[in-house]
Amino acid sequence: MRLSRYFLPVLKENPSEAQIVSHRLMLRAGMIKQSAAGIYSWLPLGFKVLRKIEDIVHEEQARAGHIAIQMPTLQSADLWRESGRYDAYGEEMLRFQDRGGRDMLYTPTAEEMVTDIFRAHVSSYKDLPLTLYQIQWKFRDEIRPRFGVMRGREFYMKDGYNFDLTKEDALHAYNRHLVSYLRTYERMGLQAIPMRADSGPIGGDDTHEFLVLAETGESEVFYDSAVTDLSFGDRAIDYDDVAQCAGVLEEFTSKYARTDETHDPALFEAVPEERRRVARGIEVGQIFYFGTKYSEAMGAVVQGPDGKQVPVHMGSHGIGVSRLLGAIIEASHDDNGIIWPEGVTPFHVGIVNLKQGDDEADAACEKLYKSLEAAGLEPLYDDRKERAGGKFATMDLIGLPWRITVGPRGLKNGVVELTSRRTGESEEMSPKDAVARIIDIYAPHKSHTSEHWEPMARQSFHTWL
Ligand code: 5CA
């Protein structure tokens, strides 16, 4: 993309309504525009990152054997009356009537809808296990929408639902989700710690929230600092292997880590004092096992191996896809702007032409741009007739992890400058070497760390459906 032809409405001033850094930077970098309280339009740069995050979620769900569907945002109240949640959900649910006077709602979550699909089409244990998921807009009429996309009223969520014959099988589905979430967040450059939590209106006893530590987080959290030493890394995992998934759960959840809702001061005391931490966190996901709560209420039964009809065991599993943009920025920024992890960056590399209009500089930039595109990468070329300082400030603000700077002086010596946004370190090299370095940074074989994770393929997320 050439910046002169892009739509990147960056703001010079700090927007006064933004209380936390991620909200401020998303507005300043022209990623979102508020249209009503807690409701946003996604502008090109924000939309691109949202799609990158969505891609990773789809890839990791596919890897775990989960199957994508799409359910409607507008749902009939009747389904929710069957589960008893139409009355129980309260004021967070947006309700309205269609022209025929039928009660409708905008989906805040989709346990009822997915259970209805299941009971219409599945009648035998032979079709189990089954996990269906979607990535879809949700609406919750939060009392205090705030912090931009962090607590929206309309927000984008991955919600998955497992159907299993036995509690044991459903707990394997729970563990499988926990493992796939660890991978998912690490690929986004995040450490999200699974913490024992409270189930709220979804119901059930077994639930973990995934929290990203950040001073601006809305949840108070209590944990053993040993949990922050854990990383999933690039370990091979067989999602059908019950013992392996249980082993990962044990590794990541056996140390003390709880939100304020489930905090137990007596148990916390047992953690060695120097490892006790009280901090704040952003909830970026939650997994639940709730047994037969919905299947019994809604008649989602299958014929078991013994011929008897039994209600299926279920759980639901959510990732706050739109909230993740805020969480990633809270975890990765500096005074000059955002620092995107490679896994989610909207463009792989920025090209800054220090002297637009200079024949040699223009030609060198064009060549870099075309070589990077030919390698399947997306460069953002700042080809505007602006002074260098302004160009650097924009690149720093929007946070591309790598920048190639091209100027007539360097070109005289046959070099351009490659700069890391994270460390600020620059290196001079030939344009050819700079291209090779960028290709190498994003190459599939660099799958060994969370920042250089191998995408399953370089296609769009539609591949995973
Ligand atoms: N049905 C279950 C699992 S699919 C469910 O709804 N879980 S949830 O309520 O925990 O939501 C899942 C995730 O969505 C949360 O962990 C959080 O990251 C995100 N989320 C929830 N409410 C909001 C909100 N108002 N704004 C942005 N993200 C939100």
Coordinates of C-alpha atoms and ligand atoms in Angstrom, one line a residue:
M1 CA 0.0 0.0 0.0
R2 CA 1.1 3.5 -0.9
L3 CA 0.4 5.9 2.0
S4 CA -0.6 8.6 -0.5
R5 CA -3.5 6.5 -1.6
Y6 CA -4.4 5.0 1.7
F7 CA -7.0 6.2 4.2
L8 CA -5.2 6.7 7.4
P9 CA -6.8 9.6 9.3
V10 CA -4.2 10.0 12.1
L11 CA -4.9 12.6 14.8
K12 CA -2.2 15.1 15.8
E13 CA -3.7 15.9 19.2
N14 CA -4.5 13.5 22.0
P15 CA -8.3 12.9 22.0
S16 CA -9.7 14.1 25.3
E17 CA -12.2 11.3 25.7
A18 CA -9.6 8.5 25.8
Q19 CA -8.6 7.6 29.4
I20 CA -6.2 4.7 28.6
V21 CA -3.3 4.4 26.2
S22 CA -4.8 1.8 23.9
H23 CA -7.9 3.8 23.3
R24 CA -5.8 7.0 22.7
L25 CA -3.5 5.3 20.3
M26 CA -6.3 3.5 18.4
L27 CA -8.0 6.9 17.8
R28 CA -4.7 8.7 17.1
A29 CA -3.6 6.0 14.6
G30 CA -6.9 6.3 12.7
M31 CA -8.0 2.7 13.5
I32 CA -11.5 3.3 14.9
K33 CA -14.1 6.0 15.0
Q34 CA -16.8 6.0 17.7
S35 CA -20.3 6.2 16.3
A36 CA -22.3 5.9 19.5
A37 CA -21.3 5.0 23.1
G38 CA -19.4 1.7 22.9
I39 CA -20.1 1.3 19.2
Y40 CA -17.3 1.8 16.6
S41 CA -16.6 1.9 12.9
W42 CA -13.4 0.1 12.0
L43 CA -11.2 2.2 9.8
P44 CA -8.7 0.5 7.4
L45 CA -5.8 0.1 9.8
G46 CA -7.9 -1.1 12.7
F47 CA -9.9 -3.4 10.4
K48 CA -6.7 -4.9 9.1
V49 CA -5.5 -5.8 12.6
L50 CA -8.9 -7.1 13.5
R51 CA -8.7 -9.4 10.5
K52 CA -5.2 -10.6 11.4
I53 CA -6.4 -11.5 14.9
E54 CA -9.4 -13.2 13.5
D55 CA -7.2 -15.2 11.1
I56 CA -5.1 -16.5 14.0
V57 CA -8.2 -17.5 15.9
H58 CA -9.6 -19.4 12.9
E59 CA -6.2 -21.1 12.3
E60 CA -5.9 -22.3 15.9
Q61 CA -9.5 -23.4 16.1
A62 CA -9.0 -25.4 12.9
R63 CA -5.9 -27.0 14.4
A64 CA -7.9 -28.1 17.4
G65 CA -10.5 -29.7 15.2
H66 CA -13.3 -27.2 15.8
I67 CA -15.7 -26.3 13.1
A68 CA -16.7 -22.8 12.0
I69 CA -20.3 -21.7 11.5
Q70 CA -22.0 -18.3 11.4
M71 CA -25.2 -17.7 13.4
P72 CA -27.4 -14.6 13.1
T73 CA -26.9 -11.5 15.3
L74 CA -30.7 -11.0 15.5
Q75 CA -32.5 -13.9 17.3
S76 CA -36.0 -14.8 18.4
A77 CA -36.8 -14.4 22.1
D78 CA -38.7 -17.7 22.0
L79 CA -35.4 -19.7 22.0
W80 CA -34.2 -17.8 25.0
R81 CA -37.5 -18.4 26.8
E82 CA -36.8 -22.1 26.5
S83 CA -33.6 -21.9 28.5
G84 CA -35.1 -19.4 30.9
R85 CA -32.5 -16.7 30.0
Y86 CA -34.8 -14.3 28.3
D87 CA -36.0 -13.1 31.7
A88 CA -32.8 -13.9 33.6
Y89 CA -30.3 -12.0 31.4
G90 CA -31.4 -8.5 32.5
E91 CA -30.8 -5.1 31.0
E92 CA -27.6 -6.0 29.2
M93 CA -29.7 -7.7 26.6
L94 CA -30.9 -5.4 23.8
R95 CA -34.5 -6.3 23.0
F96 CA -36.9 -5.1 20.3
Q97 CA -39.9 -6.2 18.3
D98 CA -40.2 -6.8 14.6
R99 CA -43.1 -5.5 12.5
G100 CA -45.2 -8.5 13.4
G101 CA -44.8 -7.7 17.1
R102 CA -42.5 -10.7 17.8
D103 CA -39.9 -10.3 20.5
M104 CA -36.4 -10.3 19.2
L105 CA -33.0 -9.6 20.6
Y106 CA -29.4 -8.9 19.5
T107 CA -27.2 -11.8 20.5
P108 CA -25.1 -11.2 23.6
T109 CA -23.8 -14.9 23.3
A110 CA -25.3 -17.9 21.5
E111 CA -25.7 -21.0 23.7
E112 CA -29.4 -21.2 22.8
M113 CA -29.0 -20.8 19.1
V114 CA -26.3 -23.4 18.8
T115 CA -28.2 -25.8 21.0
D116 CA -31.1 -25.4 18.7
I117 CA -29.0 -26.2 15.6
F118 CA -27.6 -29.2 17.4
R119 CA -30.9 -30.7 18.5
A120 CA -32.3 -30.3 15.0
H121 CA -29.5 -32.3 13.3
V122 CA -27.7 -34.6 15.8
S123 CA -29.4 -37.6 17.4
S124 CA -26.7 -40.1 17.9
Y125 CA -23.6 -40.3 20.1
K126 CA -21.8 -41.5 16.9
D127 CA -21.8 -37.8 15.7
L128 CA -19.9 -36.8 18.9
P129 CA -17.6 -35.2 19.9
L130 CA -18.6 -32.0 18.1
T131 CA -17.4 -28.4 18.6
L132 CA -19.0 -25.6 16.6
Y133 CA -17.8 -22.0 16.8
Q134 CA -18.3 -18.7 15.2
I135 CA -16.7 -15.2 15.1
Q136 CA -19.5 -12.8 15.2
W137 CA -20.6 -9.4 16.5
K138 CA -22.3 -9.4 19.9
F139 CA -24.2 -6.7 21.7
R140 CA -24.3 -6.2 25.5
D141 CA -25.9 -3.0 26.7
E142 CA -23.1 -2.4 29.2
I143 CA -23.9 0.3 31.9
R144 CA -20.4 1.8 31.4
P145 CA -19.0 1.2 28.0
R146 CA -15.5 2.6 28.2
F147 CA -11.8 2.3 27.2
G148 CA -12.7 2.1 23.5
V149 CA -12.9 -1.4 22.2
M150 CA -12.0 -2.9 25.6
R151 CA -15.5 -2.6 26.9
G152 CA -17.8 -1.9 24.0
R153 CA -21.5 -2.4 23.7
E154 CA -21.0 -3.9 20.3
F155 CA -18.0 -6.2 20.2
Y156 CA -16.5 -9.0 18.1
M157 CA -16.2 -12.3 19.8
K158 CA -15.2 -15.9 19.0
D159 CA -17.7 -18.1 20.7
G160 CA -17.4 -21.9 20.6
Y161 CA -19.6 -24.6 21.9
N162 CA -18.7 -28.3 22.6
F163 CA -21.2 -31.2 22.6
D164 CA -20.1 -34.4 24.2
L165 CA -21.6 -37.7 25.4
T166 CA -20.0 -37.7 28.8
K167 CA -18.7 -35.3 31.4
E168 CA -15.2 -36.8 30.9
D169 CA -15.4 -36.1 27.1
A170 CA -16.6 -32.5 27.8
L171 CA -13.7 -31.9 30.2
H172 CA -11.3 -33.0 27.4
A173 CA -13.0 -30.4 25.2
Y174 CA -12.4 -27.9 28.0
N175 CA -8.8 -28.8 28.2
R176 CA -8.4 -28.7 24.4
H177 CA -9.8 -25.2 24.4
L178 CA -7.4 -24.1 27.1
V179 CA -4.5 -25.4 25.1
S180 CA -5.6 -23.9 21.8
Y181 CA -6.2 -20.5 23.6
L182 CA -2.6 -20.6 25.0
R183 CA -1.3 -21.0 21.4
T184 CA -3.7 -18.4 20.1
Y185 CA -2.6 -15.6 22.5
E186 CA 1.1 -16.4 22.2
R187 CA 0.9 -16.0 18.4
M188 CA -0.4 -12.5 19.0
G189 CA 2.7 -11.8 21.2
L190 CA 0.6 -11.9 24.4
Q191 CA 1.0 -13.7 27.6
A192 CA -2.5 -14.5 28.7
I193 CA -2.6 -16.3 32.1
P194 CA -5.5 -18.8 32.7
M195 CA -7.1 -17.9 36.1
R196 CA -9.8 -19.6 38.0
A197 CA -12.9 -17.4 37.7
D198 CA -16.6 -17.0 38.3
S199 CA -19.1 -18.1 35.6
G200 CA -21.7 -15.3 35.8
P201 CA -24.8 -15.5 33.6
I202 CA -23.3 -18.3 31.5
G203 CA -23.5 -20.8 34.4
G204 CA -21.4 -23.8 35.4
D205 CA -18.7 -24.4 38.0
D206 CA -15.6 -25.0 35.9
T207 CA -14.4 -21.9 34.3
H208 CA -11.1 -20.1 33.6
E209 CA -10.6 -16.6 32.4
F210 CA -7.5 -15.6 30.4
L211 CA -5.9 -12.5 31.6
V212 CA -3.2 -10.2 30.1
L213 CA -1.4 -8.3 32.9
A214 CA -1.8 -4.5 32.4
E215 CA -2.1 -1.6 34.9
T216 CA -5.2 -0.5 33.1
G217 CA -6.9 -3.8 33.3
E218 CA -10.4 -3.9 34.8
S219 CA -9.9 -7.0 36.9
E220 CA -7.9 -7.3 40.1
V221 CA -5.8 -10.5 40.0
F222 CA -3.8 -12.5 42.5
Y223 CA -1.1 -14.9 41.3
D224 CA 2.0 -16.8 42.0
S225 CA 4.8 -15.1 39.9
A226 CA 5.9 -18.6 38.7
V227 CA 3.0 -18.5 36.3
T228 CA 4.6 -15.8 34.3
D229 CA 7.6 -18.0 33.6
L230 CA 5.5 -20.4 31.7
S231 CA 5.2 -20.3 27.9
F232 CA 3.5 -22.6 25.5
G233 CA 6.1 -22.1 22.8
D234 CA 6.1 -24.2 19.7
R235 CA 5.5 -27.5 21.3
A236 CA 3.8 -30.2 19.2
I237 CA 0.3 -31.0 20.4
D238 CA -2.1 -33.7 19.4
Y239 CA -5.5 -32.3 20.3
D240 CA -7.1 -35.8 20.4
D241 CA -4.6 -36.9 23.1
V242 CA -6.5 -36.6 26.3
A243 CA -3.5 -37.1 28.6
Q244 CA -1.4 -34.5 26.7
C245 CA -4.1 -31.8 26.9
A246 CA -4.7 -32.6 30.6
G247 CA -1.0 -32.3 31.2
V248 CA -0.9 -28.8 29.7
L249 CA -3.9 -27.8 31.8
E250 CA -2.2 -29.0 34.9
E251 CA 1.1 -27.2 34.0
F252 CA -0.7 -23.9 33.4
T253 CA -3.4 -23.9 36.1
S254 CA -1.9 -25.6 39.1
K255 CA -0.1 -22.5 40.4
Y256 CA -2.3 -20.0 42.3
A257 CA -3.8 -17.5 39.8
R258 CA -7.3 -16.1 40.5
T259 CA -9.4 -13.1 39.8
D260 CA -10.9 -11.1 42.6
E261 CA -14.2 -13.0 42.3
T262 CA -12.7 -16.3 43.3
H263 CA -9.7 -15.1 45.3
D264 CA -9.0 -17.1 48.4
P265 CA -6.7 -15.2 50.8
A266 CA -5.9 -18.3 52.9
L267 CA -4.8 -20.3 49.8
F268 CA -2.8 -17.3 48.5
E269 CA -0.9 -17.2 51.9
A270 CA 0.5 -20.6 51.0
V271 CA 2.4 -19.1 48.0
P272 CA 5.9 -18.1 49.1
E273 CA 5.8 -14.4 49.9
E274 CA 8.3 -13.3 47.4
R275 CA 6.2 -14.8 44.6
R276 CA 2.9 -13.4 45.6
R277 CA 1.6 -10.8 43.2
V278 CA -1.4 -8.5 43.2
A279 CA -2.0 -6.8 39.9
R280 CA -4.5 -5.9 37.3
G281 CA -5.5 -7.7 34.2
I282 CA -7.5 -7.6 31.0
E283 CA -9.8 -10.5 30.4
V284 CA -9.3 -11.6 26.8
G285 CA -11.1 -14.9 27.0
Q286 CA -13.1 -17.3 29.1
I287 CA -13.9 -21.0 28.9
F288 CA -16.8 -22.8 30.7
Y289 CA -18.0 -26.3 31.3
F290 CA -21.6 -26.3 32.3
G291 CA -22.7 -29.9 31.8
T292 CA -26.4 -30.4 30.8
K293 CA -27.8 -27.0 31.8
Y294 CA -28.8 -26.0 28.3
S295 CA -29.2 -29.5 26.8
E296 CA -31.7 -30.5 29.4
A297 CA -33.7 -27.3 29.2
M298 CA -33.8 -27.4 25.4
G299 CA -34.0 -31.1 24.8
A300 CA -30.6 -31.6 23.1
V301 CA -30.4 -35.4 23.6
V302 CA -28.6 -38.1 21.7
Q303 CA -29.0 -41.9 21.7
G304 CA -26.1 -43.4 23.7
P305 CA -24.3 -46.7 22.9
D306 CA -26.8 -48.5 25.2
G307 CA -29.7 -47.1 23.2
K308 CA -30.8 -44.7 25.9
Q309 CA -31.5 -41.0 25.3
V310 CA -29.2 -38.8 27.2
P311 CA -28.7 -35.0 27.3
V312 CA -25.3 -33.9 26.0
H313 CA -22.6 -32.3 28.1
M314 CA -21.7 -28.9 26.9
G315 CA -19.3 -26.0 27.5
S316 CA -18.8 -22.6 25.8
H317 CA -15.6 -20.8 25.1
G318 CA -15.1 -17.2 24.2
I319 CA -12.3 -14.9 22.9
G320 CA -12.7 -11.2 22.9
V321 CA -11.5 -10.6 19.4
S322 CA -12.1 -6.8 19.2
R323 CA -10.9 -6.4 22.9
L324 CA -7.6 -8.0 21.9
L325 CA -6.6 -5.0 19.9
G326 CA -6.7 -2.9 23.0
A327 CA -5.0 -5.6 25.1
I328 CA -2.1 -6.0 22.6
I329 CA -1.6 -2.2 22.5
E330 CA -1.7 -1.9 26.3
A331 CA 1.0 -4.6 26.5
S332 CA 3.1 -3.3 23.6
H333 CA 3.6 0.4 23.1
D334 CA 5.9 3.3 24.0
D335 CA 5.7 7.1 24.2
N336 CA 5.7 7.4 20.4
G337 CA 3.0 4.9 19.7
I338 CA 2.0 1.3 19.1
I339 CA 4.5 -1.6 18.7
W340 CA 2.8 -4.4 16.9
P341 CA 4.0 -7.9 17.4
E342 CA 4.9 -9.5 14.0
G343 CA 2.0 -11.9 14.2
V344 CA -0.7 -9.2 14.0
T345 CA 0.9 -6.2 12.4
P346 CA -1.3 -4.5 9.8
F347 CA 1.7 -4.2 7.4
H348 CA 4.9 -6.2 7.6
V349 CA 7.3 -3.3 7.0
G350 CA 7.2 0.5 6.4
I351 CA 9.2 2.2 3.7
V352 CA 10.1 5.8 4.4
N353 CA 11.4 7.8 1.4
L354 CA 13.4 10.7 2.9
K355 CA 13.3 12.7 -0.3
Q356 CA 10.2 12.1 -2.4
G357 CA 10.8 13.4 -5.9
D358 CA 14.5 12.5 -5.9
D359 CA 14.8 10.2 -8.9
E360 CA 17.2 7.8 -7.2
A361 CA 15.4 7.6 -3.9
D362 CA 12.0 7.2 -5.6
A363 CA 13.4 4.4 -7.8
A364 CA 15.0 2.6 -4.9
C365 CA 11.8 2.8 -2.9
E366 CA 9.8 1.4 -5.8
K367 CA 12.1 -1.5 -6.2
L368 CA 12.0 -2.3 -2.5
Y369 CA 8.2 -2.0 -2.5
K370 CA 7.8 -4.3 -5.5
S371 CA 10.3 -6.9 -4.3
L372 CA 8.5 -7.1 -0.9
E373 CA 5.1 -7.5 -2.6
A374 CA 6.5 -10.1 -4.9
A375 CA 7.6 -12.1 -1.8
G376 CA 3.9 -12.1 -0.6
L377 CA 4.5 -9.4 2.0
E378 CA 2.6 -6.2 2.6
P379 CA 4.8 -3.1 2.8
L380 CA 3.4 0.3 3.6
Y381 CA 5.3 2.9 1.5
D382 CA 5.2 6.5 2.8
D383 CA 5.5 8.2 -0.6
R384 CA 4.0 11.5 0.6
K385 CA 5.8 14.8 0.0
E386 CA 6.3 15.3 3.7
R387 CA 9.3 16.1 5.9
A388 CA 11.2 13.2 7.3
G389 CA 10.3 14.0 10.9
G390 CA 6.6 13.7 10.1
K391 CA 7.0 10.5 8.3
F392 CA 8.9 8.9 11.2
A393 CA 6.3 10.1 13.7
T394 CA 3.5 8.5 11.6
M395 CA 5.4 5.2 11.3
D396 CA 6.2 5.2 15.1
L397 CA 2.5 5.9 15.9
I398 CA 1.1 3.1 13.8
G399 CA 3.7 0.8 15.1
L400 CA 4.9 -1.4 12.2
P401 CA 7.7 -3.6 13.7
W402 CA 10.2 -2.8 10.9
R403 CA 11.0 0.2 8.9
I404 CA 13.3 0.7 5.9
T405 CA 14.5 4.2 5.5
V406 CA 15.7 5.3 2.1
G407 CA 17.6 8.6 1.4
P408 CA 19.9 10.0 -1.3
R409 CA 22.9 10.1 1.1
G410 CA 22.7 6.4 2.0
L411 CA 22.0 5.4 -1.6
K412 CA 25.3 7.0 -2.6
N413 CA 27.0 4.4 -0.5
G414 CA 24.6 1.7 -1.7
V415 CA 22.7 1.4 1.6
V416 CA 19.4 1.8 3.2
E417 CA 18.6 1.6 6.9
L418 CA 16.6 -1.1 8.6
T419 CA 15.1 -0.2 12.0
S420 CA 13.4 -2.2 14.6
R421 CA 10.4 -0.4 16.1
R422 CA 10.8 -2.4 19.4
T423 CA 14.5 -1.8 20.1
G424 CA 15.0 1.4 18.0
E425 CA 18.2 -0.2 16.7
S426 CA 19.2 0.6 13.1
E427 CA 21.5 -1.2 10.7
E428 CA 22.7 -0.1 7.3
M429 CA 22.7 -2.6 4.5
S430 CA 22.0 -2.9 0.8
P431 CA 18.4 -2.7 -0.4
K432 CA 18.7 -6.3 -1.5
D433 CA 19.8 -7.5 2.0
A434 CA 17.1 -5.5 3.6
V435 CA 14.5 -7.3 1.6
A436 CA 16.1 -10.6 2.4
R437 CA 16.1 -9.8 6.1
I438 CA 12.4 -8.9 6.1
I439 CA 11.5 -12.0 4.1
D440 CA 13.5 -14.1 6.6
I441 CA 11.8 -12.4 9.6
Y442 CA 8.3 -13.4 8.4
A443 CA 9.4 -16.7 6.8
P444 CA 7.4 -19.8 7.8
H445 CA 10.5 -21.6 9.2
K446 CA 10.7 -19.0 11.9
S447 CA 8.0 -20.8 13.7
H448 CA 9.9 -21.3 16.9
T449 CA 8.9 -18.2 18.9
S450 CA 5.5 -16.7 19.4
E451 CA 6.5 -13.6 17.5
H452 CA 7.5 -15.5 14.4
W453 CA 4.9 -18.1 14.3
E454 CA 4.3 -20.1 11.2
P455 CA 0.9 -19.3 9.6
M456 CA -0.6 -22.6 8.3
A457 CA -0.7 -20.9 4.9
R458 CA -0.6 -17.4 3.6
Q459 CA -4.2 -17.3 2.5
S460 CA -7.2 -15.5 3.9
F461 CA -9.1 -16.8 6.8
H462 CA -11.6 -18.3 4.5
T463 CA -9.2 -21.2 4.1
W464 CA -10.1 -22.3 7.6
L465 CA -13.8 -22.6 7.2
Ligands
5CA1 N1 -20.7 -17.6 25.9 C1 -19.5 -17.4 26.6 C2 -18.3 -18.0 26.0 S1 -18.5 -18.0 24.3 C3 -19.3 -15.9 26.8 O1 -20.1 -15.1 26.4 N2 -18.2 -15.6 27.5 S2 -17.8 -14.1 28.0 O2 -19.0 -13.4 28.5 O3 -16.8 -14.3 29.0 O4 -17.3 -13.3 26.8 C4 -16.1 -13.8 26.1 C5 -15.1 -12.7 25.9 O5 -15.6 -11.6 25.2 C6 -14.6 -12.1 27.3 O6 -13.6 -12.9 27.8 C7 -14.1 -10.8 26.8 O7 -12.7 -10.9 26.3 C8 -15.0 -10.4 25.6 N3 -16.0 -9.4 26.0 C9 -17.0 -9.6 26.9 N4 -17.7 -8.5 27.0 C10 -17.1 -7.5 26.3 C11 -17.3 -6.2 26.0 N5 -18.3 -5.5 26.5 N6 -16.5 -5.5 25.1 C12 -15.5 -6.2 24.5 N7 -15.2 -7.5 24.8 C13 -16.0 -8.2 25.6

